[in-house]
Amino acid sequence: MAAHLKKRVYEEFTKVVQQQQEEIATKKLRLTKPSKSAALHIDLCKATSPADALQYLLQFARKPVEAESVEGVVRILLEHYYKENDPSVRLKIASLLGLLSKTTGFSPDCIMDDAINILQNEKSHQVLAQLLDTLLAIGTKLPENQAIQMRLVDVACQHLTDTSHGVRNKCLQLLGNLGSLEKSITKDAEGLATRDVQKIIGDYFSDQDPRVRTAAIKAMLQLHERGLKLHQTIYNQACKLLSDDYEQVRSAAVQLIWVVSQLYPESIVPIPSSNEEIRLVDDAFGKICHMVSDGSWVVRVQAAKLLGSMEQVSSHFLEQTLDKKLMSDLRRKRTAHERAKELYSSGEFSSGRKWGDDAPKEEVDTGAVNLIESGACGAFVHGLEDEMYEVRIAAVEALCMLAQSSPSFAEKCLDFLVDMFNDEIEEVRLQSIHTMRKISNNITLREDQLDTVLAVLEDSSRDIREALHELLCCTNVSTKEGIHLALVELLKNLTKYPTDRDSIWKCLKFLGSRHPTLVLPLVPELLSTHPFFDTAEPDMDDPAYIAVLVLIFNAAKTCPTMPALFSDHTFRHYAYLRDSLSHLVPALRLPGRKLVSSAVSPSIISQEDPSQQFLQQSLERVYTLQHLDPQGAQELLEFTIRDLQRLGELQSELAGVADFSATYLRCQLLLIKALQEKLWNVAAPLYLKQSDLASAAAKQIMEETYKMEFMYSGVENKQVVIIHHMRLQAKALQLIVTARTTRGLDPLFGMCEKFLQEVDFFQRYFITDLPHLQDSFVDKLLDLMPRLMTSKPAEVVKILQTTLRQSAFLHLPLPEQIHKASATIIEPAGESDNPLRFTSGLVVALDVDATLEHVQDPQNTVKIQVCRVLYPDGQAQLIHPKPADFRNPGPGRHRLITQVYLSHTAWTEPCQVEVRLLLSYNSSARIPKCPWMEGGEVSPQVETSIEGTIPFSKPVKVYIMPKPARR
Amino acid sequence: MLDCGMHMGFNDDRRFPDFSYITQNGRLTDFLDCVIISHFHLDHCGALPYFSEMVGYDGPIYMTHPTQAICPILLEDYRKIAVDKKGEANFFTSQMIKDCMKKVVAVHLHQTVQVDDELEIKAYYAGHVLGAAMFQIKVGSESVVYTGDYNMTPDRHLGAAWIDKCRPNLLITESTYATTIRDSKRCRERDFLKKVHETVERGGKVLIPVFALGRAQELCILLETFWERMNLKVPIYFSTGLTEKANHYYKLFIPWTNQKIRKTFVQRNMFEFKHIKAFDRAFADNPGPMVVFATPGMLHAGQSLQIFRKWAGNEKNMVIMPGYCVQGTVGHKILSGQRKLEMEGRQVLEVKMQVEYMSFSAHADAKGIMQLVGQAEPESVLLVHGEAKKMEFLKQKIEQELRVSCYMPANGETVTLPTSLSIPVGISLGLLKQEMAQGLLPEAKKPRLLHGTLIMKDSNFRLVSSEQALKELGLAEHQLRFTCRVHLHDTRKEQETALRVYSHLKSILKDHCVQHLPDGSVTVESILIQAAAPSEDPGTKVLLVSWTYQDEELGSFLTSLLKKGLPQALS
């Protein structure tokens, strides 16, 4: 009986498998196709009123349609379209046609004729516009088909004279997207249709409707984007549009002018009302500069942004943007900047005490004053003073870009940037500080400028101060007074905000190493040494004193005469700091001391190559793995892993690579070990106990592969394949182990099926990489695939087992740049003995400050990092930090400053909770999703699901104490 | 009437405008449709109670909401000084101010207010002070824009003036800084803050004499935000009274302030000062650093002078004059460098404290004025509120660079502006569509020729097609034909001549319909050409050309063509 049952089960099973094998991809479609279009048809026929029909259509649009059934659906829709009288329903149908034609795998050329047909007979302007939109979708779907494109362009041209702006808009959009690129080819193909798309679009620059004018300019920009070279004649037309009444037209026109100026920077244009001629890019620059004082802030933002990318502009035009001639009562007045500069060069500080200090001097020739500048005069002066902070930020960004390309401009714009440090909006201040940092290698700060910069150190915003520290790290200071000033201000900052300690020390480190010669004369004063008297030894734990020492020691690195000025305790302090703060204090060559560093420092430079070599060698050694017996292979792997780990510890720059490959080898080692288990040779019922090791290995390999995939930045596709392959092996292992240990076949069916799906998925997703996987597990598996599909689970398992044993070890190609993601929690420090007390039931905010390095995909970091609070009762809490809590101070680095809200019921005594950062991952996020889903109206996909998490920072313990509430 | 201000320099009748200019004799209300007040400064609204209550005006007075709120405070204050302190008689009373304010109609920004059947007004943002507005006044298609005082660069509490491209016939603009181009405000602000900061760090006291409204609020915000940013704890005081009341309104009228305040007021209203407290007389003797804002701004009397006397002796202290000082005031004296001041009662005060001058003014400079003119695109500009010599310069610049005619009338002078009046005419839809169908390309700005009939009936104008006009007026259509004889030297028969004419015209007028009718005549479109032989001279033929008046163009072309004769080659 049992045997009989078993047979039946098998029979059923085979049936299912067969069906699956026939059509894994299309199974769903066969089922849905007829029902889909038929249901729609029935629905539409049922509909008694237009409103009903509209409802059905809306419902229909919510569900996806597969590529195979699209055509049927389209036919039904078209059929209904002809019958329909109500324009709103026709509109919906037209929009659905557009959506459907976007479906991947569906070639929309078959519906084009119909679409054009109904277009000719349509009366309603709205429906017409929608149909043109549909045609646009069709046209963009078939970019290679010249004939169709020509035809669509023809249709668009016919409807350009329509009275409705919407239709004209869509026509222009169509022209912009599909207008022929290579005119010569089309000329040969079809003499009739050689339309000059640019000319046609250009004619609509003077349309009566501003929306159509905008659409025309946009279409022109679209042509440019598609690689069509715009004619220079457009420039004049676009210039006229700059004085349009409507802001969207002006805004688009500014863009167009920018585009043309980039295309023909060197051609010459005449200046109206004079005989002179200038380069086009200069002229365009002047015009865009003029738009910076436009009436509409949208245009101003646009103009200010574009200015930044006009790098070919001649320098005198560029410098005009910062020029504003002041006058008072018709007499020339110097700007405050000029005065400051003069005072500085005459060696005198600004007095500013007299009323007439800034009194205007020379008379201005009334004829020569030009109140409305033809050119670029003062564009940035205006932009930086604008009412809207959006414009100011755009102007600062533009300044930054221009200054990066022109050192002389950088020098000139410095005054203005420094001024922006006092903007009323923090974002603008921050932006200008960042900008200054970016251009800092082009500039040297004058003392008065430094003064202003340093004044901002007292800002209460932490971001601003830290940005400023970063800025000071890479600024050039011209005088020793400047250095002194900076030090004094930084120390002031330190006393006011002790939390800035680390950042200030780091800043002083760079300041010192950049300006050794300027620090040298300051040393006696800073250390308060005296030629005759011994002074008191400063307190070693004073952060301010440490700050001074950091500055001096870093300067002393390149200035060998400096140590002579140190007093005895300074040397002692040096030794202490070199140990305790080794990242801030460099190795020094000190007289009368054994140079600990001398043995190391020269070797560091030369060692780089050997260590790289060593890494290569040890990895190559591993590749001979296959030829070894299992025992030897295990040993080799163990040694190599040990070597790699040690190497990673010694050479920080190779740590990523070493760790990465070590992890991979460990996976391999685990796999080999698992396969070495005795259990495979024993009869099934006896496995139960021993199988522990194998299943644990499988689990661990899975974990490690996830780490490899998501915890390293710079992992390329080749590595991902290998990692996935390893994971597949782990899954196979798991399957085998389960097969061996479980009785009954039911769970095994599911597992087998799932595994085969995974293999299939692997094949589909990494199809291009398969050739590289010669002889590997997957390679063999795919060869056996047809057999696997038809065999019973037990057989599958058997096949898997042998394949797993026979498969070759895959080389892991090393990526160029690979870094392990890491995180350090700076705050809470976890040292406090004072518990954080709060009333139970209420919330306490815990400040968390952490730096993250090499975290992939900063856009998504938001979803990835999670603060985890582990309460003593074992309860864990996942917290998603806000996107705004992440800051990006440098490439590959992120800073998380956030607050974690804790709450709990009352405890009898304080206890510790753990805080750590987790990296969450979702392996399916890399897979492209169904294109129909992009079609709009579909319900938003839940993509943020988290598959798992990897802890990647050391846990920090926080002492908390919820008190019972007092009644 | 635009603004109703007073002259601060006079204490007699001359301080108020002479309204008899308007009326000669009769009631003001009969002559004025409305009064528009641009903002609450006394030189723009000071004479309002006098004008409405004492001279007598009952029409509406338009101003913005903040102006309406703050204006009476200032008027009352002014009245107190004039009546209570100086003891003047024949001055308006508190009740009069109240009555006057009852006539006020408040307007919103960009709200179009219909004053009567013809006149409409619209307010634009002007910066300058809270609630300052520019007004567009429109009658039919003609319009005037009056700016009042305005500021084109934003400051710490107000935004920049803005106007759309309304293309008025006339723009009346102030021109206080007609010959000045100012430096960036950031330098000024930074200087100011630096000076204050340095002084308080040294332990000194800072005195800032201000007028109660306007600049004072800007400086307060400036210091407040700076204190906030820099985490300073030194107390800032503001002398109480008038300002507190006004400050209350500043808190309420957030939409009138700049972007920053508007964006952040939900979290915290910037005018709710955290660091600035009310001043008490006793505080002046407190030890330690402090910053005090005190009225009035020119140090000529009141609290600011009292504090100044107390602090002047210490060189650690500082006084910052944020604005202009009239000659003769203490402020002017110390600014011009005087170190020993003679006070009342023959006392001599030695000034040891530092004296600084900072200009914070909220008028548009020459560039700003030009910018506004460029934004509004008026047909002509009229300059007011400035000095003649300076205005001369600006006038010249406006005419040169913007090519806009510009006027600067003196007091009492009348300017007459020619305007081109545009008359709206209704067009029938049929005619319009017919014309649209003919036009091939859209050319928005080009005038186009259109045939139709203009009907003027009950003072409205309509443009309709001629058929419809005939129908409406019940008239029969008359045909007007022109005929013309053209003599041709041709010896052949009439029929042949006609045939020659036909082939000639056919070859020339390719895109017209040329036909040869069986009766021997030729038609071109609707033009008829017949050949006849006059009896007396067989050598010449006469061509009769006849066309209707609608085809005038083609007809005259044809005759001139035929007059040139037929080409010989054809024969």
Short mmCIF file of C-alpha atoms in Angstrom, two decimals, chain A residues 218-519:
data_model
loop_
_atom_site.label_atom_id
_atom_site.label_comp_id
_atom_site.label_asym_id
_atom_site.label_seq_id
_atom_site.Cartn_x
_atom_site.Cartn_y
_atom_site.Cartn_z
CA LYS A 218 12.61 72.05 -24.84
CA ALA A 219 12.26 70.14 -28.10
CA MET A 220 15.34 71.91 -29.37
CA LEU A 221 17.22 70.92 -26.24
CA GLN A 222 15.99 67.39 -26.73
CA LEU A 223 17.41 67.39 -30.24
CA HIS A 224 20.70 68.48 -28.80
CA GLU A 225 20.59 65.77 -26.20
CA ARG A 226 20.08 63.20 -28.89
CA GLY A 227 23.25 64.33 -30.59
CA LEU A 228 21.88 66.53 -33.33
CA LYS A 229 24.10 69.52 -33.88
CA LEU A 230 22.09 72.68 -33.49
CA HIS A 231 22.64 75.50 -35.95
CA GLN A 232 24.29 78.61 -34.76
CA THR A 233 21.41 80.68 -36.12
CA ILE A 234 19.34 79.52 -33.20
CA TYR A 235 21.48 81.62 -30.95
CA ASN A 236 19.92 84.88 -32.07
CA GLN A 237 16.43 83.51 -31.81
CA ALA A 238 17.12 82.26 -28.31
CA CYS A 239 18.55 85.61 -27.29
CA LYS A 240 15.28 87.25 -28.21
CA LEU A 241 13.45 84.83 -25.98
CA LEU A 242 15.47 85.99 -23.00
CA SER A 243 13.19 89.00 -22.74
CA ASP A 244 10.03 86.94 -22.93
CA ASP A 245 7.21 87.76 -20.56
CA TYR A 246 6.98 84.27 -19.15
CA GLU A 247 9.47 82.80 -16.77
CA GLN A 248 9.38 79.25 -18.05
CA VAL A 249 10.25 80.49 -21.53
CA ARG A 250 13.13 82.56 -20.21
CA SER A 251 14.35 79.70 -18.10
CA ALA A 252 14.38 77.32 -21.05
CA ALA A 253 15.94 79.98 -23.27
CA VAL A 254 18.82 80.38 -20.85
CA GLN A 255 19.46 76.67 -21.15
CA LEU A 256 19.35 76.82 -24.91
CA ILE A 257 21.80 79.69 -25.00
CA TRP A 258 24.11 77.76 -22.77
CA VAL A 259 23.92 74.76 -25.08
CA VAL A 260 24.69 76.82 -28.16
CA SER A 261 27.54 78.56 -26.41
CA GLN A 262 29.06 75.18 -25.63
CA LEU A 263 28.66 74.10 -29.24
CA TYR A 264 30.16 77.18 -30.88
CA PRO A 265 32.30 78.79 -28.23
CA GLU A 266 34.76 80.33 -30.64
CA SER A 267 32.57 81.76 -33.34
CA ILE A 268 32.32 85.51 -33.48
CA VAL A 269 29.17 87.51 -32.94
CA PRO A 270 28.75 91.25 -33.37
CA ILE A 271 27.82 93.45 -30.45
CA PRO A 272 24.69 95.34 -31.38
CA SER A 273 25.01 99.11 -31.66
CA SER A 274 28.75 98.97 -32.09
CA ASN A 275 31.22 97.64 -34.58
CA GLU A 276 32.95 95.33 -32.18
CA GLU A 277 32.73 91.60 -32.22
CA ILE A 278 33.24 89.11 -29.47
CA ARG A 279 33.39 85.38 -29.04
CA LEU A 280 30.04 83.71 -28.82
CA VAL A 281 30.75 82.09 -25.50
CA ASP A 282 31.61 85.46 -24.00
CA ASP A 283 28.48 86.99 -25.40
CA ALA A 284 26.38 84.14 -24.07
CA PHE A 285 28.10 84.42 -20.72
CA GLY A 286 27.21 88.11 -20.59
CA LYS A 287 23.61 87.36 -21.44
CA ILE A 288 23.27 84.62 -18.85
CA CYS A 289 24.92 86.88 -16.31
CA HIS A 290 22.28 89.44 -17.07
CA MET A 291 19.63 86.87 -16.26
CA VAL A 292 21.04 86.54 -12.76
CA SER A 293 19.13 89.73 -11.99
CA ASP A 294 15.94 88.52 -13.64
CA GLY A 295 12.59 89.15 -12.00
CA SER A 296 11.82 85.50 -11.48
CA TRP A 297 13.87 83.49 -9.07
CA VAL A 298 13.44 80.31 -11.06
CA VAL A 299 15.28 81.92 -13.93
CA ARG A 300 17.87 83.34 -11.58
CA VAL A 301 18.63 79.92 -10.15
CA GLN A 302 18.87 78.46 -13.60
CA ALA A 303 21.17 81.19 -14.82
CA ALA A 304 23.41 81.06 -11.77
CA LYS A 305 23.75 77.30 -12.08
CA LEU A 306 24.68 77.41 -15.73
CA LEU A 307 27.29 80.07 -15.21
CA GLY A 308 29.38 77.57 -13.32
CA SER A 309 29.83 75.31 -16.28
CA MET A 310 30.99 77.92 -18.77
CA GLU A 311 34.66 77.35 -18.52
CA GLN A 312 35.76 78.62 -21.89
CA VAL A 313 34.89 82.19 -21.04
CA SER A 314 37.75 84.62 -21.31
CA SER A 315 39.21 85.64 -18.04
CA HIS A 316 38.41 89.32 -18.19
CA PHE A 317 34.75 88.54 -18.67
CA LEU A 318 34.94 86.16 -15.79
CA GLU A 319 36.49 88.70 -13.51
CA GLN A 320 33.87 91.25 -14.40
CA THR A 321 31.30 89.12 -12.66
CA LEU A 322 32.83 90.12 -9.36
CA ASP A 323 33.14 93.73 -10.30
CA LYS A 324 30.79 96.38 -9.08
CA LYS A 325 31.83 99.97 -9.35
CA LEU A 326 30.65 101.81 -6.32
CA MET A 327 29.89 105.44 -6.25
CA SER A 328 28.44 107.86 -3.85
CA ASP A 329 27.15 111.20 -5.00
CA LEU A 330 28.77 110.61 -8.35
CA ARG A 331 32.14 110.05 -6.84
CA ARG A 332 34.00 106.83 -7.15
CA LYS A 333 34.10 104.85 -3.95
CA ARG A 334 36.23 101.91 -3.12
CA THR A 335 34.53 98.74 -2.01
CA ALA A 336 35.13 97.45 1.46
CA HIS A 337 37.09 94.62 -0.09
CA GLU A 338 39.41 97.00 -1.86
CA ARG A 339 39.89 98.97 1.30
CA ALA A 340 40.66 95.89 3.30
CA LYS A 341 43.19 94.82 0.75
CA GLU A 342 44.84 98.20 0.71
CA LEU A 343 45.02 98.40 4.45
CA TYR A 344 46.52 95.01 4.48
CA SER A 345 49.17 95.83 1.92
CA SER A 346 50.03 99.07 3.68
CA GLY A 347 50.52 97.07 6.84
CA GLU A 348 47.82 98.77 8.83
CA PHE A 349 44.65 97.33 10.27
CA SER A 350 41.27 98.71 9.50
CA SER A 351 40.50 101.55 11.78
CA GLY A 352 36.96 102.15 10.66
CA ARG A 353 36.66 104.77 13.35
CA LYS A 354 36.00 107.80 11.29
CA TRP A 355 32.82 108.64 9.61
CA GLY A 356 34.57 109.63 6.48
CA ASP A 357 36.73 106.56 6.38
CA ASP A 358 35.01 105.26 3.35
CA ALA A 359 34.41 108.71 1.97
CA PRO A 360 34.36 108.73 -1.78
CA LYS A 361 37.38 110.26 -3.41
CA GLU A 362 37.56 110.82 -7.13
CA GLU A 363 34.84 112.34 -9.21
CA VAL A 364 33.16 110.06 -11.64
CA ASP A 365 32.71 111.04 -15.22
CA THR A 366 28.94 110.98 -15.59
CA GLY A 367 29.13 109.86 -19.16
CA ALA A 368 31.29 106.89 -18.42
CA VAL A 369 29.09 105.34 -15.76
CA ASN A 370 27.08 102.52 -17.13
CA LEU A 371 24.28 101.58 -14.81
CA ILE A 372 22.98 98.68 -16.81
CA GLU A 373 25.87 96.54 -17.75
CA SER A 374 25.93 95.06 -21.14
CA GLY A 375 28.17 92.32 -19.99
CA ALA A 376 28.81 90.19 -17.03
CA CYS A 377 29.41 93.01 -14.58
CA GLY A 378 28.66 92.10 -11.04
CA ALA A 379 26.57 89.04 -11.84
CA PHE A 380 27.94 87.15 -8.90
CA VAL A 381 27.77 90.16 -6.65
CA HIS A 382 24.05 90.18 -7.34
CA GLY A 383 23.67 86.44 -7.19
CA LEU A 384 25.34 86.20 -3.81
CA GLU A 385 23.15 88.94 -2.41
CA ASP A 386 19.95 87.51 -3.75
CA GLU A 387 16.80 87.32 -1.76
CA MET A 388 16.28 83.61 -2.28
CA TYR A 389 18.76 81.26 -0.77
CA GLU A 390 18.33 78.89 -3.69
CA VAL A 391 19.89 81.51 -5.92
CA ARG A 392 22.67 82.16 -3.45
CA ILE A 393 23.52 78.50 -3.21
CA ALA A 394 23.51 78.17 -6.98
CA ALA A 395 25.79 81.18 -7.22
CA VAL A 396 28.19 79.75 -4.67
CA GLU A 397 28.27 76.47 -6.54
CA ALA A 398 28.94 78.25 -9.80
CA LEU A 399 31.71 80.27 -8.18
CA CYS A 400 33.22 77.04 -6.97
CA MET A 401 33.25 75.44 -10.37
CA LEU A 402 34.67 78.48 -12.10
CA ALA A 403 37.31 78.98 -9.44
CA GLN A 404 38.43 75.40 -9.76
CA SER A 405 39.21 75.94 -13.39
CA SER A 406 40.79 79.35 -13.04
CA PRO A 407 43.27 80.09 -10.26
CA SER A 408 43.24 83.83 -10.86
CA PHE A 409 39.48 83.88 -10.53
CA ALA A 410 39.77 81.80 -7.38
CA GLU A 411 41.97 84.46 -5.87
CA LYS A 412 39.48 87.15 -6.78
CA CYS A 413 36.35 85.43 -5.59
CA LEU A 414 37.84 84.74 -2.20
CA ASP A 415 36.53 87.93 -0.64
CA PHE A 416 33.02 87.11 -1.72
CA LEU A 417 33.17 83.57 -0.49
CA VAL A 418 34.46 84.72 2.84
CA ASP A 419 31.54 87.11 3.02
CA MET A 420 29.16 84.25 2.45
CA PHE A 421 30.37 82.70 5.69
CA ASN A 422 28.04 85.14 7.38
CA ASP A 423 24.94 84.34 5.42
CA GLU A 424 21.76 84.11 7.40
CA ILE A 425 20.95 80.59 6.22
CA GLU A 426 23.14 77.82 7.50
CA GLU A 427 22.97 75.80 4.32
CA VAL A 428 24.50 78.64 2.38
CA ARG A 429 27.24 79.12 4.94
CA LEU A 430 28.04 75.45 4.86
CA GLN A 431 28.05 75.36 1.10
CA SER A 432 30.42 78.27 0.86
CA ILE A 433 32.78 76.70 3.37
CA HIS A 434 32.81 73.51 1.35
CA THR A 435 33.40 75.50 -1.79
CA MET A 436 36.31 77.25 -0.23
CA ARG A 437 37.79 73.93 0.75
CA LYS A 438 37.51 72.67 -2.78
CA ILE A 439 39.41 75.58 -4.23
CA SER A 440 41.83 75.89 -1.36
CA ASN A 441 44.85 74.69 -3.30
CA ASN A 442 44.51 77.68 -5.57
CA ILE A 443 44.46 80.29 -2.87
CA THR A 444 46.32 81.75 0.02
CA LEU A 445 44.32 83.49 2.68
CA ARG A 446 45.21 87.02 3.64
CA GLU A 447 45.25 87.80 7.30
CA ASP A 448 42.07 89.84 7.26
CA GLN A 449 40.30 87.10 5.36
CA LEU A 450 41.56 84.52 7.78
CA ASP A 451 40.21 86.68 10.54
CA THR A 452 36.73 86.52 9.09
CA VAL A 453 37.00 82.84 8.45
CA LEU A 454 38.12 82.15 11.99
CA ALA A 455 35.33 84.22 13.46
CA VAL A 456 32.95 81.56 12.23
CA LEU A 457 34.64 79.01 14.49
CA GLU A 458 32.42 80.19 17.27
CA ASP A 459 29.33 79.16 15.35
CA SER A 460 27.03 77.04 17.42
CA SER A 461 26.34 74.66 14.59
CA ARG A 462 28.55 71.64 14.73
CA ASP A 463 28.43 71.09 10.99
CA ILE A 464 29.72 74.55 10.31
CA ARG A 465 32.58 74.19 12.74
CA GLU A 466 33.60 70.83 11.41
CA ALA A 467 33.43 72.02 7.83
CA LEU A 468 35.61 74.91 8.86
CA HIS A 469 38.13 72.59 10.47
CA GLU A 470 38.26 70.64 7.25
CA LEU A 471 38.80 73.87 5.41
CA LEU A 472 41.62 74.91 7.69
CA CYS A 473 43.23 71.53 7.12
CA CYS A 474 43.91 72.42 3.53
CA THR A 475 44.32 76.17 3.53
CA ASN A 476 47.49 78.01 2.89
CA VAL A 477 48.24 80.73 5.38
CA SER A 478 50.69 83.41 4.40
CA THR A 479 52.13 84.66 7.69
CA LYS A 480 53.14 83.38 11.07
CA GLU A 481 50.63 85.75 12.63
CA GLY A 482 48.03 83.92 10.62
CA ILE A 483 49.04 80.61 12.11
CA HIS A 484 49.05 82.07 15.55
CA LEU A 485 45.65 83.58 15.03
CA ALA A 486 44.30 80.30 13.77
CA LEU A 487 45.71 78.45 16.75
CA VAL A 488 44.29 80.94 19.21
CA GLU A 489 40.88 80.79 17.64
CA LEU A 490 40.93 77.03 17.51
CA LEU A 491 41.82 76.87 21.18
CA LYS A 492 39.01 79.27 21.92
CA ASN A 493 36.73 76.99 19.99
CA LEU A 494 38.03 74.06 22.00
CA THR A 495 37.20 75.68 25.30
CA LYS A 496 33.79 76.70 24.09
CA TYR A 497 32.90 73.39 22.49
CA PRO A 498 34.98 70.59 24.05
CA THR A 499 33.27 68.01 21.86
CA ASP A 500 35.21 69.33 18.88
CA ARG A 501 38.43 67.97 20.34
CA ASP A 502 39.20 65.32 17.73
CA SER A 503 38.32 67.48 14.83
CA ILE A 504 40.48 70.34 16.11
CA TRP A 505 43.47 68.12 16.74
CA LYS A 506 43.21 66.73 13.25
CA CYS A 507 42.95 70.21 11.85
CA LEU A 508 46.08 71.31 13.71
CA LYS A 509 47.93 68.28 12.50
CA PHE A 510 47.50 69.37 8.91
CA LEU A 511 48.02 73.00 9.71
CA GLY A 512 51.35 72.12 11.25
CA SER A 513 52.57 69.85 8.52
CA ARG A 514 51.66 72.37 5.85
CA HIS A 515 53.41 75.34 7.41
CA PRO A 516 56.54 74.14 9.21
CA THR A 517 58.50 77.31 8.54
CA LEU A 518 55.74 79.52 9.87
CA VAL A 519 55.38 77.48 13.02
#
